[in-house]
Amino acid sequence: MVFDPYTWRKDFPILNRILPNGKPLVYLDNSATTQKPSCVIDAMSRYYSEYNSNVHRAVHTLSSEATDAYEGARKMIADWFGLTDGNLLFTSGTTEAINLVAHSWGRANLSKGDAIVLTEMEHHSDIVPWQMLAEEVGVEIRWVPFDKENFQLDMGAFEISLEGAKLVCCIHTSNVLGIRNPIEEIITLAHNVGARVLIDAAQAAPHDRIGISELGADFVAVSAHKMSGPTGIGALFVNTETLTEMKPFLGGGDMIREVFLDHSTYQEGSFKFEAGTPKIAEAIGWAEAVKWLSNIGFESSHAHSIKLARKVADAFRSIPGMTVLGKQDNADAPLISFIHDTLHAEDMAQMLDAHGIAVRTGHHCAQPLLRSLGLASTNRASFYLYNTEEEADFLIETVQKLIERFS
Amino acid sequence: MCKKFGTGNWPPALQEIIDEFSEIEDQMERLEILFDYSEEIDELPPAEWSESTIVHGCQSEAHVKVTFSPENGFHLVGAADAKLVQGLIAVTSIGLEGLSLEEVVNFSPDFTSEMGLMNILTPSRANGFRNMLRKIKEDTKGLKE
């Protein structure tokens, strides 16, 4: 069945917005964050207007309702991600999830001389926490390069880097290139040498039905806001064996069992890592997003968005002086990073904005990746299930016009 | 005698540019004109870009250099890798051309708001513009009449 974006588009009030310059919004910055359907906005509003209360440890009605909704959300999100055996720890997003691993697992299990393997494709969120740890405890960071022509990770170099490695951290799908990495092979090879594996799935979750337990990584980090959910919440999925190797990260609030003057004891499982009042409305909103997404054929919606991305990429590749990154293959994220030789990325973005088109500009929090390609910044157009062919055509037409006029 | 330039009292060349911009409603048209002004600057060649000319806090790379002669007064040269930024430098250079050092140091930044540019520039670019003007004024304080 052909996917019809208009069926789902009507659930997003923001997509009808007319900007202050009088232009209708063409939102193509979905890799940064997707828009939220009305049901997500309503669910969060309903929590605040009808049963706002802190969760756990209270016996009044509102707290029971909030606790049921919050823990129900955890269950629904875990089910969506195919978590049959393991733990879902709510975090503020992918960045906090990775920092949690570095602080909690890294500090307890890595020491001077141990090696961590990262790729040149990583987002800063999966680089900086490890550099901080390296500085603190003296671990070695090994970098896996990627081919600058076909954008594939150098798996030969990866295998070499694995010798004696304790941890492998890899981005599932690049936020700059859109490339989906061979994650399954990476996990298998890493586990063969006894290394733990962390997968940054922030860009994969909106487009790929990740089965966390089936995937078998030790840690998987995701963000809600890139998949129709609210900002401020994400998750770290950790298998149970690895969870036992982790020490608490933040202290206080929900993570404690008992506190004495001379020591404290901690909760078990996920709760041990969820200090303070949790992200209640956000969890409820995210669960609503997952419920909404479950009505949509994930494969057909992704096929629709990648088709749009491929169409734009093909058109841009025919423009003289234009560099287009990535391959826009079926399994990739539907995004196009592009840069023209004579029209600066910021000028391009500013003039696209004057036409109502929202794209992202800059280094996309992946400076090592861009630097390895000899670039400082690119424009990035990223698609989601509500984007239409008309919007893709309008982007192509506008970029062509701007280049003719200004380059 | 030192004049204080600001709203209602701009150098004539700058007033002409302000009038040109303020007649335009369309955001894209304003950007087009700004883009065209990028050609109107005495361009600082990339070979002369250095730590002493760079405008810090600007997302694109922008450079300015100030000079003064008793005969011709103040003169600004500059360049940027982004044309819209270079256009902003160009408009600034037209506004400041031939002024005394004191007039430059006291020059109001409000001309960009009057041109309607602050509404269409991204916050980072607006911030970059303020940094550029601050640098021009600081560098000007180091010049001698």
Coordinates of C-alpha atoms in Angstrom, one line a residue:
Chain A
M1 CA 0.0 0.0 0.0
V2 CA 1.3 3.5 -0.9
F3 CA 2.1 5.5 2.2
D4 CA 0.2 8.8 2.3
P5 CA 1.9 11.5 4.4
Y6 CA -1.2 13.6 4.4
T7 CA -3.1 11.1 6.5
W8 CA -0.6 11.6 9.3
R9 CA 0.4 15.2 8.7
K10 CA -3.0 16.5 9.9
D11 CA -2.1 15.3 13.4
F12 CA 0.7 17.9 13.6
P13 CA -0.8 21.4 14.2
I14 CA 2.6 23.1 13.8
L15 CA 2.9 22.0 10.2
N16 CA 0.0 24.4 9.3
R17 CA 2.0 27.3 10.6
I18 CA 2.6 30.5 8.6
L19 CA 5.9 32.0 9.6
P20 CA 6.3 35.8 10.4
N21 CA 7.6 36.3 6.8
G22 CA 4.3 35.1 5.5
K23 CA 5.7 31.8 4.2
P24 CA 4.2 28.4 5.1
L25 CA 6.5 26.3 7.2
V26 CA 8.4 23.6 5.3
Y27 CA 10.0 21.7 8.2
L28 CA 13.1 19.7 7.1
D29 CA 15.1 19.7 10.3
N30 CA 13.7 16.4 11.6
S31 CA 17.1 14.9 12.5
A32 CA 17.5 17.6 15.1
T33 CA 14.0 17.1 16.4
T34 CA 10.7 15.9 15.0
Q35 CA 7.4 17.7 15.5
K36 CA 4.9 16.3 18.0
P37 CA 1.4 15.0 17.1
S38 CA -1.5 16.5 19.0
C39 CA -2.0 13.3 21.0
V40 CA 1.4 13.7 22.6
I41 CA 0.8 17.4 23.4
D42 CA -2.7 16.5 24.8
A43 CA -1.4 13.6 26.9
M44 CA 1.2 15.8 28.6
S45 CA -1.3 18.6 29.1
R46 CA -3.8 16.1 30.6
Y47 CA -1.2 14.9 33.1
Y48 CA -0.6 18.4 34.3
S49 CA -4.3 19.4 34.3
E50 CA -5.8 16.2 35.7
Y51 CA -3.3 14.1 37.7
N52 CA -0.1 15.9 38.2
S53 CA 1.6 14.3 41.2
N54 CA 5.0 12.9 42.1
V55 CA 5.3 9.2 41.4
H56 CA 6.1 6.3 43.8
R57 CA 6.0 6.4 47.6
A58 CA 2.6 8.0 48.1
V59 CA -0.8 6.6 48.9
H60 CA -3.1 9.3 47.5
T61 CA -5.1 8.9 44.3
L62 CA -3.2 11.3 42.1
S63 CA 0.1 9.8 42.9
S64 CA -1.3 6.3 42.1
E65 CA -2.6 7.6 38.8
A66 CA 0.7 9.3 38.0
T67 CA 2.7 6.2 39.0
D68 CA 0.5 3.9 36.9
A69 CA 0.9 6.2 33.9
Y70 CA 4.7 6.6 34.4
E71 CA 5.4 2.9 34.9
G72 CA 2.9 2.1 32.2
A73 CA 4.9 4.4 29.9
R74 CA 8.1 2.6 30.7
K75 CA 6.5 -0.7 29.8
M76 CA 5.0 0.6 26.6
I77 CA 8.3 2.1 25.5
A78 CA 10.2 -1.0 26.4
D79 CA 7.7 -3.1 24.4
W80 CA 8.0 -0.8 21.4
F81 CA 11.8 -1.3 21.4
G82 CA 11.5 -5.1 21.8
L83 CA 13.0 -5.2 25.2
T84 CA 12.3 -8.8 26.4
D85 CA 15.2 -9.1 28.8
G86 CA 16.9 -6.1 30.1
N87 CA 16.4 -2.7 31.7
L88 CA 15.1 0.7 30.5
L89 CA 16.6 3.6 32.4
F90 CA 15.0 6.9 31.7
T91 CA 17.5 9.7 31.0
S92 CA 17.2 13.2 29.7
G93 CA 18.2 11.9 26.2
T94 CA 21.0 10.1 24.4
T95 CA 23.7 12.5 25.6
E96 CA 22.9 11.8 29.3
A97 CA 22.5 8.1 28.6
I98 CA 26.1 7.9 27.2
N99 CA 27.4 10.1 30.0
L100 CA 25.7 7.8 32.4
V101 CA 27.6 4.8 30.9
A102 CA 30.9 6.7 31.0
H103 CA 30.4 7.7 34.7
S104 CA 28.8 4.7 36.0
W105 CA 30.1 1.7 34.1
G106 CA 33.3 3.3 32.8
R107 CA 34.6 4.5 36.1
A108 CA 33.9 1.1 37.7
N109 CA 35.2 -1.1 34.9
L110 CA 37.9 0.8 33.0
S111 CA 41.4 1.7 34.2
K112 CA 44.7 3.0 32.9
G113 CA 45.8 1.2 29.8
D114 CA 42.3 -0.2 28.9
A115 CA 41.2 0.6 25.3
I116 CA 37.9 2.0 24.0
V117 CA 37.0 1.9 20.3
L118 CA 35.1 4.8 18.8
T119 CA 34.4 5.7 15.1
E120 CA 35.2 8.9 13.3
M121 CA 31.4 9.1 12.6
E122 CA 30.5 9.6 16.3
H123 CA 28.4 12.5 17.5
H124 CA 30.1 14.7 20.1
S125 CA 27.9 13.1 22.7
D126 CA 29.7 9.8 22.1
I127 CA 33.2 11.4 22.0
V128 CA 33.4 13.9 24.8
P129 CA 32.4 11.7 27.7
W130 CA 35.1 9.2 26.7
Q131 CA 37.7 11.9 26.3
M132 CA 36.8 13.1 29.8
L133 CA 37.1 9.6 31.1
A134 CA 40.4 9.1 29.2
E135 CA 41.8 12.2 30.8
E136 CA 40.7 11.1 34.2
V137 CA 41.7 7.4 34.3
G138 CA 44.1 7.1 31.4
V139 CA 42.1 4.9 29.0
E140 CA 43.2 4.7 25.4
I141 CA 40.8 5.8 22.7
R142 CA 41.2 4.0 19.3
W143 CA 39.5 5.6 16.2
V144 CA 37.9 3.6 13.4
P145 CA 38.0 5.6 10.1
F146 CA 35.5 5.5 7.3
D147 CA 35.9 5.5 3.6
K148 CA 35.5 9.1 2.3
E149 CA 34.1 7.9 -1.0
N150 CA 31.5 5.4 0.0
F151 CA 31.1 6.5 3.6
Q152 CA 31.4 2.9 5.0
L153 CA 33.3 2.2 8.2
D154 CA 36.6 0.5 7.7
M155 CA 35.8 -2.9 9.1
G156 CA 39.4 -4.1 8.7
A157 CA 40.6 -1.3 10.9
F158 CA 37.8 -2.0 13.3
E159 CA 38.8 -5.6 13.7
I160 CA 42.4 -4.6 14.3
S161 CA 41.3 -2.0 16.9
L162 CA 39.5 -4.6 18.9
E163 CA 42.5 -6.3 20.3
G164 CA 42.3 -6.1 24.0
A165 CA 39.4 -3.5 23.8
K166 CA 37.0 -3.3 26.8
L167 CA 34.3 -1.2 25.1
V168 CA 33.2 -0.4 21.6
C169 CA 31.0 2.7 21.1
C170 CA 29.4 3.1 17.7
I171 CA 26.7 5.3 16.2
H172 CA 24.0 3.2 14.7
T173 CA 23.1 5.7 11.9
S174 CA 25.1 8.8 11.3
N175 CA 23.4 12.1 11.9
V176 CA 25.5 13.7 9.1
L177 CA 25.8 11.0 6.5
G178 CA 22.6 9.1 7.2
I179 CA 24.6 6.0 6.8
R180 CA 23.4 3.0 8.8
N181 CA 26.4 1.1 10.1
P182 CA 26.8 -2.7 10.1
I183 CA 25.8 -2.7 13.8
E184 CA 25.0 -6.4 14.0
E185 CA 28.5 -7.3 12.7
I186 CA 30.1 -4.8 15.0
I187 CA 28.3 -6.2 18.1
T188 CA 29.3 -9.8 17.2
L189 CA 32.9 -8.9 16.5
A190 CA 33.2 -6.9 19.7
H191 CA 31.5 -9.6 21.8
N192 CA 33.9 -12.2 20.3
V193 CA 36.8 -10.4 22.0
G194 CA 34.9 -9.9 25.2
A195 CA 34.2 -6.1 24.8
R196 CA 31.0 -4.4 25.9
V197 CA 29.2 -2.5 23.2
L198 CA 27.4 0.8 23.3
I199 CA 25.1 1.8 20.4
D200 CA 24.1 5.4 19.9
A201 CA 20.7 4.9 18.3
A202 CA 19.4 8.5 18.4
Q203 CA 19.1 8.7 14.6
A204 CA 18.1 5.1 14.1
A205 CA 15.1 5.0 16.4
P206 CA 12.9 7.3 14.2
H207 CA 13.4 5.2 11.1
D208 CA 14.5 1.7 12.1
R209 CA 12.4 -0.7 14.2
I210 CA 15.2 -1.6 16.6
G211 CA 14.7 -4.8 18.5
I212 CA 16.9 -4.0 21.5
S213 CA 17.0 -7.5 23.0
E214 CA 17.5 -9.1 19.6
L215 CA 20.3 -6.7 18.7
G216 CA 22.2 -7.8 21.8
A217 CA 24.2 -4.7 22.5
D218 CA 25.1 -4.1 26.1
F219 CA 24.0 -0.5 26.0
V220 CA 21.7 1.3 23.6
A221 CA 20.9 5.0 23.9
V222 CA 17.9 6.8 22.3
S223 CA 16.1 10.1 22.5
A224 CA 12.3 10.6 22.5
H225 CA 12.2 13.9 20.7
K226 CA 13.6 12.5 17.5
M227 CA 10.6 10.1 17.2
S228 CA 7.6 12.3 17.8
G229 CA 8.0 12.4 21.5
P230 CA 8.8 15.3 23.9
T231 CA 12.2 16.8 24.5
G232 CA 13.9 16.2 27.8
I233 CA 13.6 12.4 27.9
G234 CA 15.4 9.5 26.4
A235 CA 16.5 6.1 27.6
L236 CA 19.5 3.9 28.1
F237 CA 18.8 0.2 27.6
V238 CA 21.2 -2.0 29.5
N239 CA 21.2 -5.8 29.7
T240 CA 20.9 -7.2 33.2
E241 CA 24.4 -8.7 33.4
T242 CA 26.0 -5.3 32.5
L243 CA 23.7 -3.4 34.9
T244 CA 25.2 -5.3 37.8
E245 CA 28.6 -3.9 36.8
M246 CA 27.3 -0.3 37.1
K247 CA 27.6 1.9 40.1
P248 CA 25.0 4.7 40.8
F249 CA 25.7 7.9 38.9
L250 CA 23.5 10.5 40.6
G251 CA 22.5 10.2 44.3
G252 CA 19.2 11.1 46.0
G253 CA 15.5 10.9 45.3
D254 CA 14.1 7.8 43.6
M255 CA 17.4 5.9 43.5
I256 CA 17.7 5.3 47.3
R257 CA 16.3 2.5 49.4
E258 CA 17.5 3.6 52.9
V259 CA 19.6 6.4 54.0
F260 CA 21.5 6.3 57.3
L261 CA 23.9 8.9 58.8
D262 CA 26.9 6.8 57.9
H263 CA 25.8 5.1 54.6
S264 CA 22.9 4.6 52.1
T265 CA 21.5 1.6 50.3
Y266 CA 20.2 1.7 46.8
Q267 CA 17.2 0.5 44.8
E268 CA 17.7 -2.4 42.3
G269 CA 17.5 -2.3 38.5
S270 CA 16.6 0.9 36.6
F271 CA 15.5 2.8 39.7
K272 CA 19.1 2.8 41.0
F273 CA 20.0 5.1 38.2
E274 CA 17.0 7.4 38.2
A275 CA 17.8 10.0 40.9
G276 CA 15.4 12.8 41.8
T277 CA 11.8 13.4 40.6
P278 CA 11.6 11.6 37.3
K279 CA 10.5 13.0 33.9
I280 CA 6.9 12.1 34.5
A281 CA 5.0 14.2 31.8
E282 CA 7.8 13.4 29.3
A283 CA 7.6 9.7 29.8
I284 CA 3.8 9.8 29.4
G285 CA 4.2 11.9 26.3
W286 CA 6.8 9.5 24.8
A287 CA 4.5 6.5 25.5
E288 CA 1.7 8.4 23.6
A289 CA 4.1 9.0 20.7
V290 CA 4.9 5.3 20.6
K291 CA 1.2 4.4 20.7
W292 CA 0.7 6.9 17.8
L293 CA 3.6 5.4 15.9
S294 CA 2.3 1.9 16.3
N295 CA -0.7 2.8 14.1
I296 CA 1.7 3.6 11.2
G297 CA 3.4 1.1 9.0
F298 CA 7.0 1.7 10.0
E299 CA 8.5 0.2 6.9
S300 CA 6.3 2.1 4.4
S301 CA 6.7 5.4 6.3
H302 CA 10.5 5.0 6.1
A303 CA 10.3 4.0 2.5
H304 CA 8.4 7.2 1.9
S305 CA 11.0 9.4 3.7
I306 CA 14.0 7.8 2.2
K307 CA 12.5 8.2 -1.3
L308 CA 12.1 11.9 -0.7
A309 CA 15.7 12.1 0.6
R310 CA 17.0 10.2 -2.5
K311 CA 15.1 12.4 -4.9
V312 CA 16.6 15.5 -3.3
A313 CA 20.1 14.0 -3.2
D314 CA 19.9 13.0 -6.9
A315 CA 18.8 16.5 -7.9
F316 CA 21.5 18.2 -5.8
R317 CA 24.2 15.9 -7.2
S318 CA 23.4 17.2 -10.7
I319 CA 24.1 20.8 -9.5
P320 CA 27.7 21.9 -10.5
G321 CA 29.8 22.7 -7.4
M322 CA 27.5 20.8 -5.0
T323 CA 28.8 18.2 -2.6
V324 CA 26.3 15.7 -1.3
L325 CA 27.3 13.4 1.5
G326 CA 25.9 9.9 2.2
K327 CA 24.3 7.4 -0.1
Q328 CA 20.6 7.5 0.8
D329 CA 20.3 3.8 0.6
N330 CA 17.1 2.1 1.8
A331 CA 18.4 1.3 5.3
D332 CA 19.9 4.8 5.8
A333 CA 18.3 7.8 7.6
P334 CA 16.4 10.0 5.2
L335 CA 18.7 13.0 5.3
I336 CA 21.0 14.9 3.0
S337 CA 24.0 16.9 4.1
F338 CA 25.0 19.2 1.3
I339 CA 27.3 22.1 0.6
H340 CA 27.9 24.3 -2.4
D341 CA 31.4 25.5 -3.4
T342 CA 30.5 29.1 -3.6
L343 CA 27.4 29.6 -1.5
H344 CA 28.2 29.5 2.2
A345 CA 26.1 27.1 4.3
E346 CA 24.8 29.8 6.6
D347 CA 23.9 32.0 3.6
M348 CA 22.1 29.1 2.1
A349 CA 20.2 28.3 5.3
Q350 CA 19.3 31.9 5.9
M351 CA 17.9 32.3 2.4
L352 CA 16.0 29.0 2.6
D353 CA 14.5 30.3 5.9
A354 CA 13.3 33.3 3.9
H355 CA 11.4 30.8 1.8
G356 CA 9.9 29.1 4.9
I357 CA 12.3 26.1 4.6
A358 CA 13.9 25.0 7.9
V359 CA 17.2 23.1 7.5
R360 CA 20.1 22.7 9.9
T361 CA 23.4 24.3 9.3
G362 CA 26.8 23.8 10.9
H363 CA 29.0 21.0 12.1
H364 CA 26.0 18.9 13.4
C365 CA 27.9 18.1 16.6
A366 CA 30.3 15.9 14.5
Q367 CA 33.3 18.0 14.0
P368 CA 35.8 15.1 13.7
L369 CA 33.6 13.6 10.9
L370 CA 33.4 16.9 9.0
R371 CA 37.0 17.6 9.5
S372 CA 37.9 14.2 8.1
L373 CA 36.1 15.2 4.9
G374 CA 37.8 18.6 4.8
L375 CA 34.6 20.5 5.7
A376 CA 33.7 22.9 8.5
S377 CA 29.9 22.9 8.0
T378 CA 27.1 21.7 5.8
N379 CA 23.4 22.2 5.4
R380 CA 21.3 19.2 6.3
A381 CA 17.8 18.6 5.1
S382 CA 16.1 15.7 7.0
F383 CA 12.8 14.1 6.3
Y384 CA 10.1 12.5 8.4
L385 CA 6.9 10.6 7.6
Y386 CA 4.9 13.8 7.4
N387 CA 7.0 15.4 4.7
T388 CA 5.5 15.5 1.2
E389 CA 6.8 15.2 -2.3
E390 CA 5.8 18.9 -2.8
E391 CA 8.0 19.9 0.0
A392 CA 11.0 18.0 -1.5
D393 CA 10.3 19.6 -4.9
F394 CA 10.1 23.0 -3.3
L395 CA 13.5 22.5 -1.6
I396 CA 15.1 21.4 -4.9
E397 CA 13.6 24.3 -6.8
T398 CA 14.6 26.8 -4.2
V399 CA 18.2 25.6 -3.8
Q400 CA 18.6 25.6 -7.6
K401 CA 17.2 29.1 -7.8
L402 CA 19.5 30.4 -5.0
I403 CA 22.6 28.9 -6.5
E404 CA 21.8 30.4 -9.9
R405 CA 21.3 33.8 -8.4
F406 CA 24.0 33.9 -5.7
S407 CA 26.9 31.6 -6.5
Chain B
M1 CA 33.9 68.8 15.6
C2 CA 32.8 65.4 16.7
K3 CA 29.3 64.4 15.7
K4 CA 27.4 61.7 17.5
F5 CA 25.7 59.4 14.9
G6 CA 22.5 57.6 15.7
T7 CA 18.8 57.5 14.9
G8 CA 17.7 60.5 12.9
N9 CA 21.3 61.6 12.3
W10 CA 23.2 59.1 10.2
P11 CA 26.0 59.8 7.7
P12 CA 24.2 60.5 4.3
A13 CA 25.6 57.4 2.6
L14 CA 24.3 55.2 5.4
Q15 CA 20.9 57.0 5.5
E16 CA 20.5 56.2 1.8
I17 CA 21.0 52.5 2.6
I18 CA 18.7 52.6 5.6
D19 CA 16.0 54.2 3.3
E20 CA 16.6 51.6 0.7
F21 CA 16.1 48.7 3.1
S22 CA 13.2 50.2 5.0
E23 CA 11.2 50.4 1.9
I24 CA 11.3 46.7 1.4
E25 CA 8.9 44.4 3.2
D26 CA 10.1 41.1 1.8
Q27 CA 12.7 39.2 3.8
M28 CA 14.3 37.6 0.8
E29 CA 14.6 40.9 -1.0
R30 CA 16.4 42.4 2.0
L31 CA 18.8 39.4 2.0
E32 CA 19.4 39.9 -1.8
I33 CA 20.3 43.5 -1.3
L34 CA 22.6 42.6 1.6
F35 CA 24.2 40.0 -0.6
D36 CA 24.7 42.5 -3.3
Y37 CA 26.4 44.9 -0.9
S38 CA 29.0 42.3 -0.1
E39 CA 30.6 43.4 -3.4
E40 CA 30.8 47.0 -2.2
I41 CA 33.6 46.6 0.3
D42 CA 37.3 47.2 0.1
E43 CA 38.0 43.5 0.5
L44 CA 40.7 42.3 2.9
P45 CA 42.5 39.6 1.0
P46 CA 42.5 36.1 2.7
A47 CA 46.4 36.3 2.8
E48 CA 45.9 39.2 5.3
W49 CA 43.4 37.3 7.5
S50 CA 45.0 36.8 10.9
E51 CA 44.4 36.5 14.6
S52 CA 44.5 40.3 14.8
T53 CA 41.8 40.7 12.1
I54 CA 39.4 37.9 13.1
V55 CA 36.0 38.7 14.6
H56 CA 35.5 36.2 17.5
G57 CA 32.1 34.8 18.3
C58 CA 31.0 34.8 14.7
Q59 CA 29.9 31.5 13.3
S60 CA 31.3 32.2 9.8
E61 CA 34.8 33.5 9.5
A62 CA 34.9 37.3 9.4
H63 CA 37.8 39.7 9.4
V64 CA 38.0 43.5 9.7
K65 CA 40.9 45.9 9.7
V66 CA 40.6 49.6 10.6
T67 CA 42.8 52.4 9.2
F68 CA 42.8 56.2 9.6
S69 CA 44.5 59.1 7.7
P70 CA 44.1 62.8 8.5
E71 CA 43.2 63.5 4.8
N72 CA 40.6 60.8 4.3
G73 CA 39.5 59.9 7.9
F74 CA 38.4 56.5 9.0
H75 CA 38.4 53.5 6.6
L76 CA 37.3 49.9 7.2
V77 CA 38.4 46.9 5.1
G78 CA 37.0 43.5 5.7
A79 CA 35.9 40.1 4.4
A80 CA 34.0 37.0 5.4
D81 CA 33.5 33.6 4.0
A82 CA 29.7 34.1 4.1
K83 CA 28.4 36.8 1.7
L84 CA 25.6 38.0 4.0
V85 CA 28.2 38.6 6.7
Q86 CA 30.4 40.4 4.2
G87 CA 27.4 42.5 3.2
L88 CA 26.9 43.5 6.8
I89 CA 30.6 44.5 7.0
A90 CA 30.2 46.5 3.8
V91 CA 27.2 48.4 5.0
T92 CA 29.1 49.2 8.2
S93 CA 32.1 50.3 6.3
I94 CA 30.0 52.7 4.2
G95 CA 28.5 54.1 7.3
L96 CA 31.8 54.7 9.0
E97 CA 33.8 55.9 6.0
G98 CA 35.7 59.2 6.5
L99 CA 34.6 59.7 10.1
S100 CA 36.8 60.8 12.9
L101 CA 38.1 58.2 15.4
E102 CA 35.9 59.6 18.1
E103 CA 32.8 59.4 15.9
V104 CA 33.6 55.8 15.1
V105 CA 34.0 54.9 18.8
N106 CA 30.6 56.5 19.6
F107 CA 28.8 55.2 16.6
S108 CA 25.4 53.7 17.4
P109 CA 24.7 50.1 16.3
D110 CA 21.0 50.9 15.8
F111 CA 21.3 51.3 12.0
T112 CA 20.9 47.6 11.5
S113 CA 17.5 47.6 13.4
E114 CA 16.4 50.6 11.3
M115 CA 17.3 48.6 8.1
G116 CA 15.1 45.8 9.4
L117 CA 18.0 43.5 9.5
M118 CA 18.0 42.4 13.1
N119 CA 14.6 40.8 12.6
I120 CA 15.8 38.6 9.8
L121 CA 19.3 37.7 11.1
T122 CA 19.6 34.6 13.2
P123 CA 20.5 35.3 16.8
S124 CA 24.0 34.0 16.3
R125 CA 24.5 36.4 13.3
A126 CA 23.0 39.3 15.2
N127 CA 25.5 38.5 18.0
G128 CA 28.3 38.2 15.5
F129 CA 27.4 41.7 14.2
R130 CA 27.6 43.1 17.7
N131 CA 31.0 41.5 18.2
M132 CA 32.2 42.9 14.9
L133 CA 31.2 46.5 15.8
R134 CA 32.7 46.0 19.3
K135 CA 36.0 44.9 17.6
I136 CA 36.0 47.8 15.2
K137 CA 35.5 50.3 18.1
E138 CA 38.2 48.6 20.2
D139 CA 40.7 48.6 17.3
T140 CA 39.8 52.2 16.5
K141 CA 40.7 53.2 20.1
G142 CA 44.2 52.0 19.3
L143 CA 44.6 54.3 16.3
K144 CA 46.0 57.9 16.3
E145 CA 44.5 61.0 14.7

